[in-house]
Amino acid sequence: MSLCIGCMHEIGSEIICPDCGFNNAQTQSAPFLPYGAVLDKRYVVGRNMETNGESTLYIGFDREVSKPVLIREFLPAGYFTREEGNVKLVIDPSKNEEYTRLLSDFEQYFSFLSTLRDMSAMNVITDIFRANNTCYVVEEYEDLITFEEYVARNNGHLEWEVARPLFMPIISLLEALHKNGYGHYAISPTNLYITSSGKALLLGFATINERRRGTPLKSQLFTGCAAPEQYEKSFPIDNITDIYGFTATLFYALTGALPANATERINDGALLMSTSTVKRLPPHVVTALANGLQVKREERIIDFVDLRSQLSVAPTVKAIQEEISRTASMANSVKAPKKKYGMSPISVGIIVTVVATLLFLWIGMMIVDESVKEPVESPQQTASSFIEPTQVNIDNDDWDGEVLGDRVGQNYEAVKDELNAKGITVHKAVYENESDGYSDEYDEGEIMYQYFGEDTGLDADKGLVVVFKVSKGPRTVDLPSVKDKTLESAVGTLDDLGFNVYFNPQNSEYSDDVKIGLVIGYGGDIEAGDEVDIGENIEIIISKGPDPAKKPTTEAVG
């Protein structure tokens, strides 16, 4: 089998690859591995795809499973030499001790990442091994499009309803990283990709040595997404640093532009956003962007629970919850007199606090007008563009082989694996709205519409791409019990199920059996166990603790 070094597709005797256009007569110069080098008697090395001060990434081919892979080689600039055509590194003797430490950091970091196989935003690492005086990390490979291209194909920006399911899994991934003492520190549109199934995939991982100034490695920072502290030599970086990069990338997704470089924002902290953008985004999302992109660390969102909460419900919820706790405890000793319309001074104080907080956050963000941009035309029609169920008919006059057949009702993943094995690319249609795709007729994961007729020939040589509409399952779900949960926990649970969650401090209630600040249950006439449509607005009721007006009763004993 003769492989193209550029894309790892079989090309026979061709020199110029018909698929990617790569010239296979070229050679790859040192310090990179030569084309066709074989690692661990298994992995064939292809072209270099990406390089930073710590490592380089190649496309490769796994001969055991006959699939393309990604191969990352630890290759810290300035610590080694590699002769032309050779695979082994020669380490600088004067830097051997430092090199050994950096190599160990690299191996340890990616060994931990390999345990995150269940995280949807994390690419699967399949192998890690040492050879040639360095370390190699092997990852799964699939066809991806860059996040920049994805945003361009969506008229230059994403609506919040589209961005939310892409970015929420990234928060979960970052939370898992930092709970174990690691981070990414280079979250940016450059390191974000979209899979054929419509998921966001975060790449560009490197150790902390590569992500800040003042380390032995030449740092790689991304303008607009790197936090201010990353530009300071040897300044500690942590989860607050990654929150800045995450929020900057989300800002890009929603506006089509990156924030100004953090070093330029140090003086006034201004965050420019057009009025048209502000009008189309939910207010709590705008506020979360402002909080996550504060140049002063002490004013930035401090953890991923808070970040998720602010992107799910109004950011003043936490402040209101604390205010409820404070005022409820005050009520134990001082009973406030009622004013006209039944509102106590405490209630008025809560409302004033909320309004003042919102005004402060909005004033802190400088909003500028900008002309409405013309929509960006997609360079080509792709599977992710299919939304309306318009069936495609393929001319099969010259085809006498296997045809697609009727796949409706079959499991999508099983059909995808079957057709992939025959060289046919399969995509899942992207729904225009989050409310689309639910079905009482088809179980979750079953095909409910195919965009290509039953007689479509499965001709892999023509580059056929088959698209299916896949069911999300029933539109209704049983409301889970949220009693005794924290506000953040309840919001996270309901948000993951697809509900819009809100909390009205005026509707907080006294409770003898639910601790102050925890969830009593749902507002309105719904309760745990009810079948509710996904996408509905769900109100959460928070406990104010025992009613101070009720005096405890005593009971005679004996």
Short mmCIF file of N, CA and C in Angstrom, two decimals, residues 101-220:
data_model
loop_
_atom_site.label_atom_id
_atom_site.label_comp_id
_atom_site.label_asym_id
_atom_site.label_seq_id
_atom_site.Cartn_x
_atom_site.Cartn_y
_atom_site.Cartn_z
N ARG A 101 14.12 16.84 32.87
CA ARG A 101 12.98 17.33 33.66
C ARG A 101 11.82 17.72 32.75
N LEU A 102 12.12 18.43 31.68
CA LEU A 102 11.08 18.86 30.75
C LEU A 102 10.42 17.66 30.07
N LEU A 103 11.22 16.66 29.72
CA LEU A 103 10.69 15.44 29.10
C LEU A 103 9.74 14.72 30.06
N SER A 104 10.13 14.66 31.33
CA SER A 104 9.29 14.02 32.34
C SER A 104 7.97 14.77 32.51
N ASP A 105 8.03 16.11 32.53
CA ASP A 105 6.81 16.92 32.63
C ASP A 105 5.88 16.64 31.46
N PHE A 106 6.45 16.56 30.27
CA PHE A 106 5.68 16.31 29.04
C PHE A 106 4.98 14.95 29.12
N GLU A 107 5.73 13.92 29.47
CA GLU A 107 5.18 12.56 29.53
C GLU A 107 4.10 12.47 30.61
N GLN A 108 4.33 13.08 31.76
CA GLN A 108 3.36 13.04 32.86
C GLN A 108 2.07 13.75 32.48
N TYR A 109 2.21 14.90 31.83
CA TYR A 109 1.05 15.70 31.43
C TYR A 109 0.16 14.93 30.46
N PHE A 110 0.76 14.37 29.41
CA PHE A 110 -0.04 13.67 28.41
C PHE A 110 -0.53 12.32 28.93
N SER A 111 0.18 11.73 29.88
CA SER A 111 -0.32 10.50 30.50
C SER A 111 -1.62 10.78 31.24
N PHE A 112 -1.69 11.93 31.92
CA PHE A 112 -2.95 12.28 32.58
C PHE A 112 -4.04 12.55 31.54
N LEU A 113 -3.71 13.28 30.47
CA LEU A 113 -4.71 13.57 29.45
C LEU A 113 -5.29 12.29 28.85
N SER A 114 -4.49 11.24 28.79
CA SER A 114 -4.95 9.98 28.21
C SER A 114 -6.05 9.34 29.04
N THR A 115 -6.22 9.78 30.29
CA THR A 115 -7.27 9.21 31.15
C THR A 115 -8.62 9.88 30.92
N LEU A 116 -8.65 10.96 30.16
CA LEU A 116 -9.89 11.73 29.96
C LEU A 116 -10.64 11.28 28.71
N ARG A 117 -10.70 9.99 28.48
CA ARG A 117 -11.29 9.45 27.26
C ARG A 117 -12.79 9.72 27.15
N ASP A 118 -13.46 9.90 28.29
CA ASP A 118 -14.91 10.08 28.27
C ASP A 118 -15.32 11.54 28.09
N MET A 119 -14.36 12.45 28.06
CA MET A 119 -14.68 13.86 27.86
C MET A 119 -14.89 14.13 26.36
N SER A 120 -16.08 14.61 25.99
CA SER A 120 -16.40 14.76 24.57
C SER A 120 -15.55 15.82 23.88
N ALA A 121 -15.02 16.79 24.64
CA ALA A 121 -14.21 17.85 24.04
C ALA A 121 -12.73 17.48 23.97
N MET A 122 -12.38 16.26 24.41
CA MET A 122 -10.99 15.82 24.45
C MET A 122 -10.74 14.76 23.39
N ASN A 123 -9.69 14.95 22.58
CA ASN A 123 -9.33 13.93 21.60
C ASN A 123 -8.73 12.72 22.33
N VAL A 124 -9.02 11.53 21.83
CA VAL A 124 -8.60 10.30 22.50
C VAL A 124 -7.11 10.02 22.24
N ILE A 125 -6.35 9.87 23.32
CA ILE A 125 -4.93 9.49 23.23
C ILE A 125 -4.85 7.98 23.32
N THR A 126 -4.23 7.35 22.33
CA THR A 126 -4.22 5.88 22.26
C THR A 126 -2.89 5.26 22.67
N ASP A 127 -1.80 6.04 22.67
CA ASP A 127 -0.49 5.45 22.96
C ASP A 127 0.49 6.54 23.38
N ILE A 128 1.36 6.21 24.32
CA ILE A 128 2.46 7.08 24.73
C ILE A 128 3.69 6.19 24.91
N PHE A 129 4.80 6.55 24.31
CA PHE A 129 6.00 5.73 24.45
C PHE A 129 7.25 6.59 24.24
N ARG A 130 8.37 6.10 24.78
CA ARG A 130 9.65 6.77 24.60
C ARG A 130 10.47 6.03 23.54
N ALA A 131 11.16 6.81 22.73
CA ALA A 131 12.07 6.26 21.72
C ALA A 131 12.90 7.41 21.18
N ASN A 132 14.07 7.11 20.64
CA ASN A 132 14.92 8.11 19.98
C ASN A 132 15.30 9.27 20.90
N ASN A 133 15.44 8.98 22.21
CA ASN A 133 15.79 10.00 23.22
C ASN A 133 14.68 11.04 23.43
N THR A 134 13.45 10.68 23.08
CA THR A 134 12.34 11.62 23.28
C THR A 134 11.09 10.83 23.58
N CYS A 135 9.94 11.50 23.55
CA CYS A 135 8.66 10.86 23.89
C CYS A 135 7.64 11.16 22.79
N TYR A 136 6.78 10.18 22.51
CA TYR A 136 5.76 10.31 21.48
C TYR A 136 4.37 10.08 22.07
N VAL A 137 3.42 10.88 21.60
CA VAL A 137 2.02 10.75 22.00
C VAL A 137 1.20 10.52 20.73
N VAL A 138 0.41 9.45 20.71
CA VAL A 138 -0.40 9.11 19.54
C VAL A 138 -1.86 9.37 19.87
N GLU A 139 -2.55 10.09 18.97
CA GLU A 139 -3.96 10.42 19.17
C GLU A 139 -4.78 9.95 17.98
N GLU A 140 -6.08 9.79 18.22
CA GLU A 140 -6.98 9.46 17.12
C GLU A 140 -7.02 10.62 16.12
N TYR A 141 -7.31 10.29 14.88
CA TYR A 141 -7.40 11.31 13.83
C TYR A 141 -8.76 11.21 13.17
N GLU A 142 -9.38 12.33 12.96
CA GLU A 142 -10.61 12.36 12.17
C GLU A 142 -10.65 13.68 11.40
N ASP A 143 -11.49 13.70 10.38
CA ASP A 143 -11.61 14.92 9.58
C ASP A 143 -12.25 16.02 10.43
N LEU A 144 -11.58 17.14 10.51
CA LEU A 144 -12.06 18.26 11.31
C LEU A 144 -12.08 19.52 10.47
N ILE A 145 -12.84 20.50 10.89
CA ILE A 145 -12.71 21.84 10.32
C ILE A 145 -12.31 22.77 11.46
N THR A 146 -11.53 23.78 11.13
CA THR A 146 -11.09 24.72 12.15
C THR A 146 -12.29 25.52 12.66
N PHE A 147 -12.17 25.98 13.88
CA PHE A 147 -13.27 26.76 14.46
C PHE A 147 -13.46 28.06 13.70
N GLU A 148 -12.35 28.66 13.24
CA GLU A 148 -12.46 29.90 12.45
C GLU A 148 -13.31 29.67 11.20
N GLU A 149 -13.09 28.53 10.53
CA GLU A 149 -13.86 28.22 9.33
C GLU A 149 -15.32 27.97 9.67
N TYR A 150 -15.54 27.28 10.78
CA TYR A 150 -16.91 27.00 11.21
C TYR A 150 -17.68 28.30 11.48
N VAL A 151 -17.03 29.24 12.15
CA VAL A 151 -17.67 30.52 12.44
C VAL A 151 -17.92 31.29 11.15
N ALA A 152 -16.94 31.26 10.22
CA ALA A 152 -17.10 31.95 8.94
C ALA A 152 -18.29 31.40 8.16
N ARG A 153 -18.48 30.09 8.23
CA ARG A 153 -19.59 29.47 7.49
C ARG A 153 -20.94 29.79 8.12
N ASN A 154 -20.93 30.30 9.34
CA ASN A 154 -22.16 30.68 10.04
C ASN A 154 -22.31 32.20 10.08
N ASN A 155 -22.02 32.84 8.96
CA ASN A 155 -22.18 34.30 8.81
C ASN A 155 -21.28 35.11 9.74
N GLY A 156 -20.15 34.54 10.12
CA GLY A 156 -19.15 35.30 10.85
C GLY A 156 -19.32 35.32 12.36
N HIS A 157 -20.40 34.73 12.87
CA HIS A 157 -20.57 34.64 14.33
C HIS A 157 -21.62 33.58 14.62
N LEU A 158 -21.64 33.10 15.86
CA LEU A 158 -22.62 32.10 16.27
C LEU A 158 -23.65 32.73 17.18
N GLU A 159 -24.86 32.24 17.09
CA GLU A 159 -25.87 32.63 18.08
C GLU A 159 -25.60 31.84 19.36
N TRP A 160 -26.07 32.36 20.49
CA TRP A 160 -25.81 31.71 21.77
C TRP A 160 -26.38 30.29 21.80
N GLU A 161 -27.53 30.08 21.17
CA GLU A 161 -28.14 28.75 21.17
C GLU A 161 -27.25 27.72 20.46
N VAL A 162 -26.45 28.19 19.49
CA VAL A 162 -25.53 27.30 18.78
C VAL A 162 -24.23 27.13 19.56
N ALA A 163 -23.75 28.22 20.14
CA ALA A 163 -22.46 28.19 20.85
C ALA A 163 -22.54 27.42 22.16
N ARG A 164 -23.67 27.50 22.86
CA ARG A 164 -23.77 26.91 24.19
C ARG A 164 -23.46 25.42 24.22
N PRO A 165 -24.07 24.58 23.36
CA PRO A 165 -23.73 23.14 23.43
C PRO A 165 -22.31 22.82 22.97
N LEU A 166 -21.67 23.73 22.25
CA LEU A 166 -20.27 23.53 21.87
C LEU A 166 -19.33 23.82 23.03
N PHE A 167 -19.63 24.86 23.80
CA PHE A 167 -18.69 25.35 24.81
C PHE A 167 -18.88 24.72 26.20
N MET A 168 -20.09 24.29 26.53
CA MET A 168 -20.30 23.73 27.87
C MET A 168 -19.43 22.49 28.14
N PRO A 169 -19.27 21.56 27.17
CA PRO A 169 -18.38 20.42 27.43
C PRO A 169 -16.92 20.83 27.65
N ILE A 170 -16.51 21.97 27.08
CA ILE A 170 -15.14 22.44 27.28
C ILE A 170 -14.95 22.87 28.73
N ILE A 171 -15.98 23.47 29.33
CA ILE A 171 -15.90 23.83 30.75
C ILE A 171 -15.68 22.57 31.59
N SER A 172 -16.41 21.51 31.27
CA SER A 172 -16.26 20.25 32.03
C SER A 172 -14.84 19.70 31.88
N LEU A 173 -14.28 19.80 30.68
CA LEU A 173 -12.91 19.32 30.45
C LEU A 173 -11.91 20.14 31.26
N LEU A 174 -12.05 21.45 31.23
CA LEU A 174 -11.13 22.32 31.98
C LEU A 174 -11.26 22.08 33.48
N GLU A 175 -12.48 21.84 33.93
CA GLU A 175 -12.70 21.57 35.35
C GLU A 175 -11.96 20.31 35.76
N ALA A 176 -12.02 19.26 34.93
CA ALA A 176 -11.32 18.01 35.23
C ALA A 176 -9.81 18.22 35.23
N LEU A 177 -9.31 19.02 34.31
CA LEU A 177 -7.87 19.31 34.26
C LEU A 177 -7.40 19.96 35.55
N HIS A 178 -8.07 21.02 35.94
CA HIS A 178 -7.60 21.81 37.08
C HIS A 178 -7.82 21.11 38.41
N LYS A 179 -8.81 20.24 38.49
CA LYS A 179 -9.00 19.47 39.72
C LYS A 179 -7.82 18.54 39.97
N ASN A 180 -7.08 18.23 38.91
CA ASN A 180 -5.93 17.33 39.02
C ASN A 180 -4.60 18.08 38.88
N GLY A 181 -4.64 19.40 39.00
CA GLY A 181 -3.41 20.18 39.01
C GLY A 181 -2.85 20.52 37.65
N TYR A 182 -3.64 20.38 36.58
CA TYR A 182 -3.17 20.70 35.24
C TYR A 182 -4.04 21.80 34.64
N GLY A 183 -3.66 22.27 33.46
CA GLY A 183 -4.43 23.27 32.75
C GLY A 183 -4.14 23.19 31.27
N HIS A 184 -4.81 24.04 30.49
CA HIS A 184 -4.56 24.11 29.04
C HIS A 184 -3.75 25.36 28.71
N TYR A 185 -4.25 26.52 29.12
CA TYR A 185 -3.56 27.81 29.03
C TYR A 185 -3.33 28.30 27.60
N ALA A 186 -4.01 27.70 26.62
CA ALA A 186 -3.90 28.18 25.24
C ALA A 186 -5.23 28.02 24.52
N ILE A 187 -6.31 28.19 25.27
CA ILE A 187 -7.64 28.08 24.64
C ILE A 187 -7.81 29.27 23.70
N SER A 188 -8.08 28.97 22.45
CA SER A 188 -8.21 30.00 21.43
C SER A 188 -8.91 29.39 20.23
N PRO A 189 -9.44 30.22 19.32
CA PRO A 189 -10.05 29.67 18.10
C PRO A 189 -9.07 28.81 17.30
N THR A 190 -7.77 29.12 17.40
CA THR A 190 -6.77 28.34 16.67
C THR A 190 -6.70 26.90 17.15
N ASN A 191 -6.96 26.66 18.42
CA ASN A 191 -6.85 25.32 18.99
C ASN A 191 -8.19 24.62 19.17
N LEU A 192 -9.23 25.18 18.57
CA LEU A 192 -10.56 24.59 18.67
C LEU A 192 -10.99 24.10 17.28
N TYR A 193 -11.58 22.90 17.25
CA TYR A 193 -12.00 22.29 15.98
C TYR A 193 -13.41 21.74 16.13
N ILE A 194 -14.08 21.55 14.99
CA ILE A 194 -15.41 20.98 14.97
C ILE A 194 -15.35 19.63 14.25
N THR A 195 -15.89 18.59 14.88
CA THR A 195 -15.87 17.25 14.30
C THR A 195 -17.02 17.09 13.29
N SER A 196 -16.98 15.99 12.55
CA SER A 196 -18.03 15.73 11.56
C SER A 196 -19.38 15.51 12.23
N SER A 197 -19.37 15.15 13.51
CA SER A 197 -20.64 14.96 14.23
C SER A 197 -21.12 16.24 14.90
N GLY A 198 -20.38 17.33 14.73
CA GLY A 198 -20.82 18.62 15.25
C GLY A 198 -20.38 18.95 16.65
N LYS A 199 -19.40 18.21 17.19
CA LYS A 199 -18.90 18.49 18.53
C LYS A 199 -17.67 19.39 18.44
N ALA A 200 -17.41 20.12 19.53
CA ALA A 200 -16.19 20.92 19.63
C ALA A 200 -15.08 20.06 20.22
N LEU A 201 -13.89 20.16 19.64
CA LEU A 201 -12.75 19.39 20.11
C LEU A 201 -11.62 20.36 20.42
N LEU A 202 -11.08 20.29 21.64
CA LEU A 202 -9.99 21.17 22.04
C LEU A 202 -8.65 20.47 21.83
N LEU A 203 -7.79 21.06 21.03
CA LEU A 203 -6.45 20.53 20.79
C LEU A 203 -5.43 21.55 21.29
N GLY A 204 -4.16 21.42 20.85
CA GLY A 204 -3.14 22.38 21.23
C GLY A 204 -2.65 22.26 22.66
N PHE A 205 -2.70 21.06 23.22
CA PHE A 205 -2.24 20.87 24.60
C PHE A 205 -0.71 20.95 24.67
N ALA A 206 -0.22 21.54 25.75
CA ALA A 206 1.22 21.62 26.03
C ALA A 206 1.37 21.82 27.53
N THR A 207 2.55 21.52 28.05
CA THR A 207 2.77 21.69 29.49
C THR A 207 2.81 23.18 29.83
N ILE A 208 2.74 23.44 31.12
CA ILE A 208 2.76 24.83 31.61
C ILE A 208 4.06 25.53 31.21
N ASN A 209 5.12 24.75 30.95
CA ASN A 209 6.41 25.34 30.54
C ASN A 209 6.30 26.11 29.23
N GLU A 210 5.32 25.76 28.42
CA GLU A 210 5.16 26.37 27.10
C GLU A 210 4.18 27.53 27.11
N ARG A 211 3.46 27.72 28.22
CA ARG A 211 2.33 28.64 28.22
C ARG A 211 2.50 29.89 29.07
N ARG A 212 3.73 30.21 29.43
CA ARG A 212 3.96 31.47 30.14
C ARG A 212 5.40 31.90 29.91
N ARG A 213 5.64 33.16 30.13
CA ARG A 213 6.99 33.70 29.98
C ARG A 213 7.84 33.32 31.19
N GLY A 214 9.17 33.25 30.97
CA GLY A 214 10.09 33.02 32.07
C GLY A 214 10.39 31.56 32.34
N THR A 215 10.01 30.65 31.41
CA THR A 215 10.34 29.23 31.56
C THR A 215 11.47 28.91 30.58
N PRO A 216 12.08 27.71 30.69
CA PRO A 216 13.18 27.37 29.78
C PRO A 216 12.76 27.29 28.31
N LEU A 217 11.46 27.06 28.05
CA LEU A 217 11.00 26.92 26.68
C LEU A 217 10.55 28.25 26.10
N LYS A 218 10.63 28.34 24.79
CA LYS A 218 10.12 29.52 24.10
C LYS A 218 8.60 29.46 24.13
N SER A 219 7.96 30.42 24.81
CA SER A 219 6.53 30.34 25.04
C SER A 219 5.73 30.61 23.77
N GLN A 220 4.57 29.97 23.69
CA GLN A 220 3.63 30.20 22.59
C GLN A 220 2.34 30.72 23.21
#
